mmCIF file of C-alpha atoms and ligand atoms in Angstrom:
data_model
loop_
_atom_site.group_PDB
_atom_site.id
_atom_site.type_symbol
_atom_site.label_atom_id
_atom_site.label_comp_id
_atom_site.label_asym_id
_atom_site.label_seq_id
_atom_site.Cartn_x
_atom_site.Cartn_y
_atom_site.Cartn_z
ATOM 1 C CA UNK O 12 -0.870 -18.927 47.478
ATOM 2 C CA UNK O 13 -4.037 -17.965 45.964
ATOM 3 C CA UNK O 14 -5.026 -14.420 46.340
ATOM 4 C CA UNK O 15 -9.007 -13.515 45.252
ATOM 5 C CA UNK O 16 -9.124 -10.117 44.001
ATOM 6 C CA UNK O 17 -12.371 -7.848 44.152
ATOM 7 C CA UNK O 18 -12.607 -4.571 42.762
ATOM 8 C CA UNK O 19 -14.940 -1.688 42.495
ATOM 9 C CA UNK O 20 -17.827 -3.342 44.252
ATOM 10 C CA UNK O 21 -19.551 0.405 44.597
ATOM 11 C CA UNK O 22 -21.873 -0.727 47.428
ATOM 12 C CA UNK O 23 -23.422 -3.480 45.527
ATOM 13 C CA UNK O 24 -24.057 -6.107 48.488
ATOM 14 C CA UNK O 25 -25.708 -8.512 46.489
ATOM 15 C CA UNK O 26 -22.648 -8.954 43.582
ATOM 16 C CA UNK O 27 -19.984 -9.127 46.099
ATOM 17 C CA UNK O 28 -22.303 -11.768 47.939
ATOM 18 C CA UNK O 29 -22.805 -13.339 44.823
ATOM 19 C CA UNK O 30 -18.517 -13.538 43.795
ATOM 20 C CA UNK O 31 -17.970 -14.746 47.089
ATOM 21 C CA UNK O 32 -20.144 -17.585 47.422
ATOM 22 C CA UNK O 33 -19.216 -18.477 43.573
ATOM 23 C CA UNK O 34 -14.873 -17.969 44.665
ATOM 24 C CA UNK O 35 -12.906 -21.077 44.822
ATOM 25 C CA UNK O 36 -10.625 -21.405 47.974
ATOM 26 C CA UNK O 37 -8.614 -18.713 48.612
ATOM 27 C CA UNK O 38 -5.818 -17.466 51.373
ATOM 28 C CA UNK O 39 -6.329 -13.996 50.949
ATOM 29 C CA UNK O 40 -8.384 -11.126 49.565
ATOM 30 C CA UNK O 41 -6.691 -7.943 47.929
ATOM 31 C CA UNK O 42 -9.437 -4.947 47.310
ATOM 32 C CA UNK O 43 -8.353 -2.254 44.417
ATOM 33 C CA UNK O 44 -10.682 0.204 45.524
ATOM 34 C CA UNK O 45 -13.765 1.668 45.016
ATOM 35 C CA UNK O 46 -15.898 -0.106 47.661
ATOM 36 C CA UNK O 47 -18.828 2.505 47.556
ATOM 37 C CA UNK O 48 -19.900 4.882 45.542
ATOM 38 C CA UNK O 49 -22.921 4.246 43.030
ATOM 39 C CA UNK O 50 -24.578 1.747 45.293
ATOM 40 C CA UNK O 51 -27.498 1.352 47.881
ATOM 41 C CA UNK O 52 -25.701 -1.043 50.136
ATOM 42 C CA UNK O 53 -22.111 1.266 51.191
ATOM 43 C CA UNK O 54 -22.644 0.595 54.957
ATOM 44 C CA UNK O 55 -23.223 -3.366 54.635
ATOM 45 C CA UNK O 56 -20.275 -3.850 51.439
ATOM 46 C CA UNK O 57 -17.884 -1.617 53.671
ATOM 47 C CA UNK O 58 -18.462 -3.978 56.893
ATOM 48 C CA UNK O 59 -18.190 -7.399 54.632
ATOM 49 C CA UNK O 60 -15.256 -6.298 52.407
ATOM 50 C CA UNK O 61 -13.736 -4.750 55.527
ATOM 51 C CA UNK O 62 -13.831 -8.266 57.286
ATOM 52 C CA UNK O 63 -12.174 -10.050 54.136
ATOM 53 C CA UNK O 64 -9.387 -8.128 53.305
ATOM 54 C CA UNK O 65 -5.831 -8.235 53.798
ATOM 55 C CA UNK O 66 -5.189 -5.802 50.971
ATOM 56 C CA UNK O 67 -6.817 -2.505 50.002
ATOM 57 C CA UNK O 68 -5.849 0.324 48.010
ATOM 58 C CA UNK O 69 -8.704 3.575 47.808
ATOM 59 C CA UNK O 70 -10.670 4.276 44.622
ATOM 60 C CA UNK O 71 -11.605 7.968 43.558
ATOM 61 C CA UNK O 72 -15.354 6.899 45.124
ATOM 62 C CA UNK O 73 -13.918 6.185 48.476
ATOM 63 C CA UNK O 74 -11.795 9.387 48.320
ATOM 64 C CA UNK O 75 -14.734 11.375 46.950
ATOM 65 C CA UNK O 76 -17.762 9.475 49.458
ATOM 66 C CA UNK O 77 -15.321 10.742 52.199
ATOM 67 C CA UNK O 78 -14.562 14.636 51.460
ATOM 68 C CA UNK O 79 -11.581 13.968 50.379
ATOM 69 C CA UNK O 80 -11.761 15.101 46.943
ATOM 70 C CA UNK O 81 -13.752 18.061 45.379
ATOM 71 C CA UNK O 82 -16.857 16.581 43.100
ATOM 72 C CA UNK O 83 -16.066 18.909 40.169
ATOM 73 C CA UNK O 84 -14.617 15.982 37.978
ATOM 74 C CA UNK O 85 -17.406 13.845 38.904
ATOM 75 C CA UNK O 86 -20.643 13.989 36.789
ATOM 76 C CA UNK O 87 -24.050 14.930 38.408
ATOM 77 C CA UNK O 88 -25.489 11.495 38.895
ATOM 78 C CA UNK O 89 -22.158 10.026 40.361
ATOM 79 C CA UNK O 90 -21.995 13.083 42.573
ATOM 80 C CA UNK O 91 -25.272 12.930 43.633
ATOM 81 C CA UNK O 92 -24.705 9.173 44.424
ATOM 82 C CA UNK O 93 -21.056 10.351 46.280
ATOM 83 C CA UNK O 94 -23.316 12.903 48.360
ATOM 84 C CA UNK O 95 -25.730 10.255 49.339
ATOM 85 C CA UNK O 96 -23.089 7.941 50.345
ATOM 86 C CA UNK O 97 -21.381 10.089 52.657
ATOM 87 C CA UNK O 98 -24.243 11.132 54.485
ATOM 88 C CA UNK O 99 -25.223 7.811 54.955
ATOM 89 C CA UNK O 100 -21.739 5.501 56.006
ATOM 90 C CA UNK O 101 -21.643 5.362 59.765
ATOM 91 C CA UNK O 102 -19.338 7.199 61.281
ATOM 92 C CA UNK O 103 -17.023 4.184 61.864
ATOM 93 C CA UNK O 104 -17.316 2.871 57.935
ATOM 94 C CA UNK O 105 -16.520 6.639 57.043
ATOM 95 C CA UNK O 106 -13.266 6.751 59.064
ATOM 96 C CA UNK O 107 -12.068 3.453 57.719
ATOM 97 C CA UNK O 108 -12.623 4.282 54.242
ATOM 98 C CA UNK O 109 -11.072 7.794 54.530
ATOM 99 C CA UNK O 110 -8.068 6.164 56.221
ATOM 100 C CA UNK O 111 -7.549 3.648 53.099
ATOM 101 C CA UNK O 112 -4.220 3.638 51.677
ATOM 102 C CA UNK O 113 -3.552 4.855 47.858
ATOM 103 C CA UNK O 114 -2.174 2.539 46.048
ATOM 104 C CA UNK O 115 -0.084 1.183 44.180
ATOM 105 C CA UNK O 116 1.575 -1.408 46.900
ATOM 106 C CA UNK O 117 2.801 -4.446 46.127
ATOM 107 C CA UNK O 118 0.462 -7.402 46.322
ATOM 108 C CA UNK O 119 2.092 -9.270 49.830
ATOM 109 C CA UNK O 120 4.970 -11.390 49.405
ATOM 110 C CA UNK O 121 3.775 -12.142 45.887
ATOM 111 C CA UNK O 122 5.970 -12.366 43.076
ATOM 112 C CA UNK O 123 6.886 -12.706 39.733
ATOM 113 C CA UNK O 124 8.880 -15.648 39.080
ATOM 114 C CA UNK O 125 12.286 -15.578 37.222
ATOM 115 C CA UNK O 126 12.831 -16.581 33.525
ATOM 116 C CA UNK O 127 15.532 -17.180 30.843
ATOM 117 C CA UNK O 128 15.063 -14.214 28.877
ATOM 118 C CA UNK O 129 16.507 -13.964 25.057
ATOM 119 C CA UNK O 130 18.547 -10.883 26.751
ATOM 120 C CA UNK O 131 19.501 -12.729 29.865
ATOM 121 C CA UNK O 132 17.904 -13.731 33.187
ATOM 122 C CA UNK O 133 15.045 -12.259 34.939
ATOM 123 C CA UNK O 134 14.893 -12.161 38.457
ATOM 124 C CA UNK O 135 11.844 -12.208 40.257
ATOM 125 C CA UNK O 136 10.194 -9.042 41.295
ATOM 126 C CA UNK O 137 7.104 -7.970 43.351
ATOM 127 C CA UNK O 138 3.820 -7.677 42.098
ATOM 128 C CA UNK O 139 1.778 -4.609 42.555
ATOM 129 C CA UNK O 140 -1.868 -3.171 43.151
ATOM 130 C CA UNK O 141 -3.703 -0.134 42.444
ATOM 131 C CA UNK O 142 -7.146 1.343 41.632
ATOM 132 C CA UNK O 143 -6.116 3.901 38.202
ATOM 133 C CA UNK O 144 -2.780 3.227 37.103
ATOM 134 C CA UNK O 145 0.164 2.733 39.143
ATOM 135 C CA UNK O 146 1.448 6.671 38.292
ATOM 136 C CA UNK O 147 -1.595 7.978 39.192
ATOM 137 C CA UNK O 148 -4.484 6.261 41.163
ATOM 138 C CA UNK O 149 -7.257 8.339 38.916
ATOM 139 C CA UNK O 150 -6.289 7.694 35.375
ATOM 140 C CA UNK O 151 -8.107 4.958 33.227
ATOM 141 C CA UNK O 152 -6.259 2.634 31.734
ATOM 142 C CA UNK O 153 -8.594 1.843 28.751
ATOM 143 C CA UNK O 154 -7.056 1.625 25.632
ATOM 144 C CA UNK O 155 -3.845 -0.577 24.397
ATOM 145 C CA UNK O 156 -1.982 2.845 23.992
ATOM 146 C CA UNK O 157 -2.775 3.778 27.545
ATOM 147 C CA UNK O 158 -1.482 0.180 28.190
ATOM 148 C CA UNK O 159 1.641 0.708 26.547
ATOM 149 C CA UNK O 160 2.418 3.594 28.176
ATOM 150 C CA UNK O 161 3.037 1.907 31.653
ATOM 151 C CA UNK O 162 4.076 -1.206 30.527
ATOM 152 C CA UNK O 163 6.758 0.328 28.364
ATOM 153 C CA UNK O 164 7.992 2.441 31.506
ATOM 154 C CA UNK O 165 7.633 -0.546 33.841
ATOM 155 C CA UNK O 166 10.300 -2.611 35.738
ATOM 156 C CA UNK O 167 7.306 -4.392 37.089
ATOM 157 C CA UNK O 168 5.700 -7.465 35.360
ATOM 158 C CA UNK O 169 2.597 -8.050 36.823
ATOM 159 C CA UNK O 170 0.070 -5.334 38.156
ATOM 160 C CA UNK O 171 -3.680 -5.721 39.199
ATOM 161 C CA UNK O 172 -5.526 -2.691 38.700
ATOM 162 C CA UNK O 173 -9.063 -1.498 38.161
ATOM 163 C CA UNK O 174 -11.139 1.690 37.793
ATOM 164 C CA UNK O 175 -12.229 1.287 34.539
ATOM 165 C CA UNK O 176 -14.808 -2.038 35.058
ATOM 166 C CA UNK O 177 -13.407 -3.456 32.131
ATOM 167 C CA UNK O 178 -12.494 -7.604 32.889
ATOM 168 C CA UNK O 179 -9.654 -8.793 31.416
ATOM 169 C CA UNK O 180 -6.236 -6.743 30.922
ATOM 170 C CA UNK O 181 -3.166 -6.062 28.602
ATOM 171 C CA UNK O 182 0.377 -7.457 27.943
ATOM 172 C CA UNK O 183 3.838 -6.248 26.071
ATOM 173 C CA UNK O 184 6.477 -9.045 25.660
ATOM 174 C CA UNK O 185 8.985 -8.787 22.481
ATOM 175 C CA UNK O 186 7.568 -11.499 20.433
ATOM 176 C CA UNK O 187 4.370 -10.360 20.091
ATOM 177 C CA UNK O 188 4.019 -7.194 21.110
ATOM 178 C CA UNK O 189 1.185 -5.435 22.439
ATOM 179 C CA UNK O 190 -2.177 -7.568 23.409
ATOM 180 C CA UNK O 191 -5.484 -6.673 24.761
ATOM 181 C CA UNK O 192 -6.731 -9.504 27.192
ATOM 182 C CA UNK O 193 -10.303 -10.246 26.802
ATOM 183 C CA UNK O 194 -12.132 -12.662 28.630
ATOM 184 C CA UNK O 195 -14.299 -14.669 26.309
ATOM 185 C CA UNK O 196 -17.325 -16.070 27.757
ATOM 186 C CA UNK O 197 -19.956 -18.226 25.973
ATOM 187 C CA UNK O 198 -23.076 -17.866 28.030
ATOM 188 C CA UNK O 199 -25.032 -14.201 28.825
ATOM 189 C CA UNK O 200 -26.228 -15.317 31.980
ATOM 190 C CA UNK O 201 -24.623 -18.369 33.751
ATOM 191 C CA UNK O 202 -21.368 -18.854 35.944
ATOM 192 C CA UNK O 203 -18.430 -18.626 34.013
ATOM 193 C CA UNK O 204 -14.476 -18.665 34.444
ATOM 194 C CA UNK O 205 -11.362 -18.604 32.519
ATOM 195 C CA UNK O 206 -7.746 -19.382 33.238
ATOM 196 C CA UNK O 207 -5.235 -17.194 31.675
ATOM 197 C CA UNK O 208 -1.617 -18.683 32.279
ATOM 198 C CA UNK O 209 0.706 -15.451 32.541
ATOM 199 C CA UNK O 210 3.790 -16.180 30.869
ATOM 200 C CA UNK O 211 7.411 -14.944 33.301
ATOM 201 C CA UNK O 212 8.689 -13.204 30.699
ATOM 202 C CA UNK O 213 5.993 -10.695 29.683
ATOM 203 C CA UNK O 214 4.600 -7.709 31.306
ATOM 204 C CA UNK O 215 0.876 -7.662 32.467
ATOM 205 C CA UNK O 216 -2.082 -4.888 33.599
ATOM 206 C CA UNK O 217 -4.509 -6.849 34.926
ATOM 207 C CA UNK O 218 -8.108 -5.908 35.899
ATOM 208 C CA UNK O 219 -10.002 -8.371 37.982
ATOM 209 C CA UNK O 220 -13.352 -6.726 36.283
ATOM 210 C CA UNK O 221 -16.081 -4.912 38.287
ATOM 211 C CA UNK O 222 -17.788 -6.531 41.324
ATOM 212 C CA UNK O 223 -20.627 -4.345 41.384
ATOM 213 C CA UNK O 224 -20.879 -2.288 38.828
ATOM 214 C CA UNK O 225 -19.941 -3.882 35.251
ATOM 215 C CA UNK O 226 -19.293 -1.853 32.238
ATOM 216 C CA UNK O 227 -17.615 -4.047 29.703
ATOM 217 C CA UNK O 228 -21.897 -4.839 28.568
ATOM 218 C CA UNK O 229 -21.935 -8.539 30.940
ATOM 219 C CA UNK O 230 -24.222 -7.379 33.999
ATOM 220 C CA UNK O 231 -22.464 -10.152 35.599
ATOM 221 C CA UNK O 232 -20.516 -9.579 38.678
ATOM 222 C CA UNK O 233 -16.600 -9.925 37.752
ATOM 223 C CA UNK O 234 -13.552 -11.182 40.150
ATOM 224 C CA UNK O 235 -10.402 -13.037 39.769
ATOM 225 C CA UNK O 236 -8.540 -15.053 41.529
ATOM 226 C CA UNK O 237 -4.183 -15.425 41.085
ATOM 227 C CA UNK O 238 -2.614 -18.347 41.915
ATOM 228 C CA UNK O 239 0.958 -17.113 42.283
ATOM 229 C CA UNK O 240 2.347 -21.262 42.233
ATOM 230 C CA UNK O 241 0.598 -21.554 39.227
ATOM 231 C CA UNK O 242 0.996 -18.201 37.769
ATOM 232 C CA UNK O 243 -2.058 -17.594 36.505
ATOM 233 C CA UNK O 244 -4.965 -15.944 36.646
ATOM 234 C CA UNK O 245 -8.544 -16.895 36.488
ATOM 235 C CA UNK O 246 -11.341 -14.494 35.372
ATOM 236 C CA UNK O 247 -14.759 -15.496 36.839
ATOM 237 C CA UNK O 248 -18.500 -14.223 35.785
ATOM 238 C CA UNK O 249 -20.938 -14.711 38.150
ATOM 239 C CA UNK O 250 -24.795 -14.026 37.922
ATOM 240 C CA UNK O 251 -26.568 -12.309 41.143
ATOM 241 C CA UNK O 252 -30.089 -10.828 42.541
ATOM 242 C CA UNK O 253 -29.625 -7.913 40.478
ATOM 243 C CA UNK O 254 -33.417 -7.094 41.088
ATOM 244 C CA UNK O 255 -32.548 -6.659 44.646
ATOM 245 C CA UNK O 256 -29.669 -4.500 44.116
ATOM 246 C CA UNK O 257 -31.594 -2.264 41.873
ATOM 247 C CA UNK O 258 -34.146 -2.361 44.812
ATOM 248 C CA UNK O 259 -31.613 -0.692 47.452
ATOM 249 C CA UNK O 260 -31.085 2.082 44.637
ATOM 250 C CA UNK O 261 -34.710 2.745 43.974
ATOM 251 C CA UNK O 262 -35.115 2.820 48.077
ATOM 252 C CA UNK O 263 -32.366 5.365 48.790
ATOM 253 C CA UNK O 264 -33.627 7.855 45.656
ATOM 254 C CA UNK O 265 -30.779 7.592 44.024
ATOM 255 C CA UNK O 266 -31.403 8.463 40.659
ATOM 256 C CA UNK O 267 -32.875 5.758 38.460
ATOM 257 C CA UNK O 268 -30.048 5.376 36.258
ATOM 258 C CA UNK O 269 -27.920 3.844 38.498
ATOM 259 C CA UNK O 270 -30.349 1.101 38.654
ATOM 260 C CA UNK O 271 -30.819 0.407 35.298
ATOM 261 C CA UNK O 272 -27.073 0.480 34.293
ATOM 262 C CA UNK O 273 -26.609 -2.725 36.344
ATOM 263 C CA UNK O 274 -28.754 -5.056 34.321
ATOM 264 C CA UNK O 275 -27.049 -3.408 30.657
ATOM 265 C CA UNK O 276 -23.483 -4.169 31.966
ATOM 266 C CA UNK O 277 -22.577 -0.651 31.392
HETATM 267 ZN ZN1 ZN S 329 -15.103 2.381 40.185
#
């Protein structure tokens, strides 16, 4: 089964056009969240990611673009941009967002497979999804310490998260400890993947990377795709009409930063 994972696409029509044209084959689609907020396209991305899906857990921006959280934690220019989105969705793209579930849940039937261990067997278990971190759907997993602290906790290998629009991930296994995953690409502006192989034995936090909004400083739209046969994971960078995105921003009078973020990658 091979399971194409989009997150934080933030109303950016054009990127998530862009991923899905560049995607291999794929059986399903599992969204982590965050499919407007920031962007000038929330009623068109909500329709298309709506239609792909099998899987979706709500990001803070579809909580806060449908009243259901207070703006006080959000700064002025993503509040302004939360405002704006939620008196724009239709009524029908509002109610589906608000209804979204909170993650995390566990990613379908998929699993992670068992392994000899040094300390014994390991039998499969489920993998997960969420937007923050599976304790709490708003918290940033950033740094390796943040990593270790759910990993160290965790009975679960493998989670796919997002939220921070960072590509790439973490992992803990005995041998070698803590890792930072990071997605190293050779080109600034062409279509790019990379195949991680997950190993059974160690635990993963995985972030598919930002559809629509980038801020690890590539401006290019970031998906993955798992291929739970193969175990593994591939990271892909794709390059879109990021003129026309900025476009939608400009249009809507959203404020100009927003715009300009896109082509900096942060
Ligand atoms: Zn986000």
């Amino acid at each position: 089964m091979r399971i194409l994972l989009l997150s934080d696409i933030h109303g950016n029509l054009e990127a998530l056009e862009a991923c899905l044209a560049a995607a291999p084959q794929y059986d399903s689609v599992a969204n982590l969240g965050d499919i407007v907020g920031y962007g000038g396209s929330p009623n068109e991305v909500t329709v298309r990611a709506r239609g792909l899906g099998s899987l979706f857990v709500r990001g803070n921006h579809d909580k806060a673009c449908t009243g259901q959280e207070g703006l006080e934690y959000f700064n002025p220019i993503a509040a302004w941009a939360a405002m704006w989105t939620q008196e724009n969705l239709t009524p029908e793209n509002y109610e589906w967002l608000r209804a979204l579930p909170s993650g995390p849940l566990p990613l379908g039937d998929a699993q992670s497979p068992a392994a000899k261990a040094e300390n014994g067997d390991i039998a499969p278990v489920p993998v997960y999804t969420c937007h923050g971190s599976p304790g709490d759907e708003d918290e940033y997993i950033i740094s390796i310490q943040d990593a270790l602290d759910v990993l160290m906790r965790s009975s679960t290998r493998l989670t796919f998260f997002g939220h921070t629009h960072i590509q790439g991930g973490f992992s803990l296994d005995v041998k070698r400890g803590g890792l930072v995953l990071n997605p190293m690409y050779v080109t600034p502006n062409d279509s790019e993947q990379l195949q991680f192989p997950l190993e059974p034995t160690t635990k993963y936090l995985i972030n598919p990377g930002s559809v629509g909004q980038p801020r690890d400083g590539d401006w290019r739209a970031g998906f993955a795709l798992f291929d739970t046969d193969a175990y593994a994971v591939t990271f892909f960078r794709v390059p879109y009409n990021v003129e026309a995105a900025q476009q939608h921003i400009y249009d809507a009078n959203l404020p100009d930063r927003l715009a300009l973020r896109l082509k900096e990658g942060r």
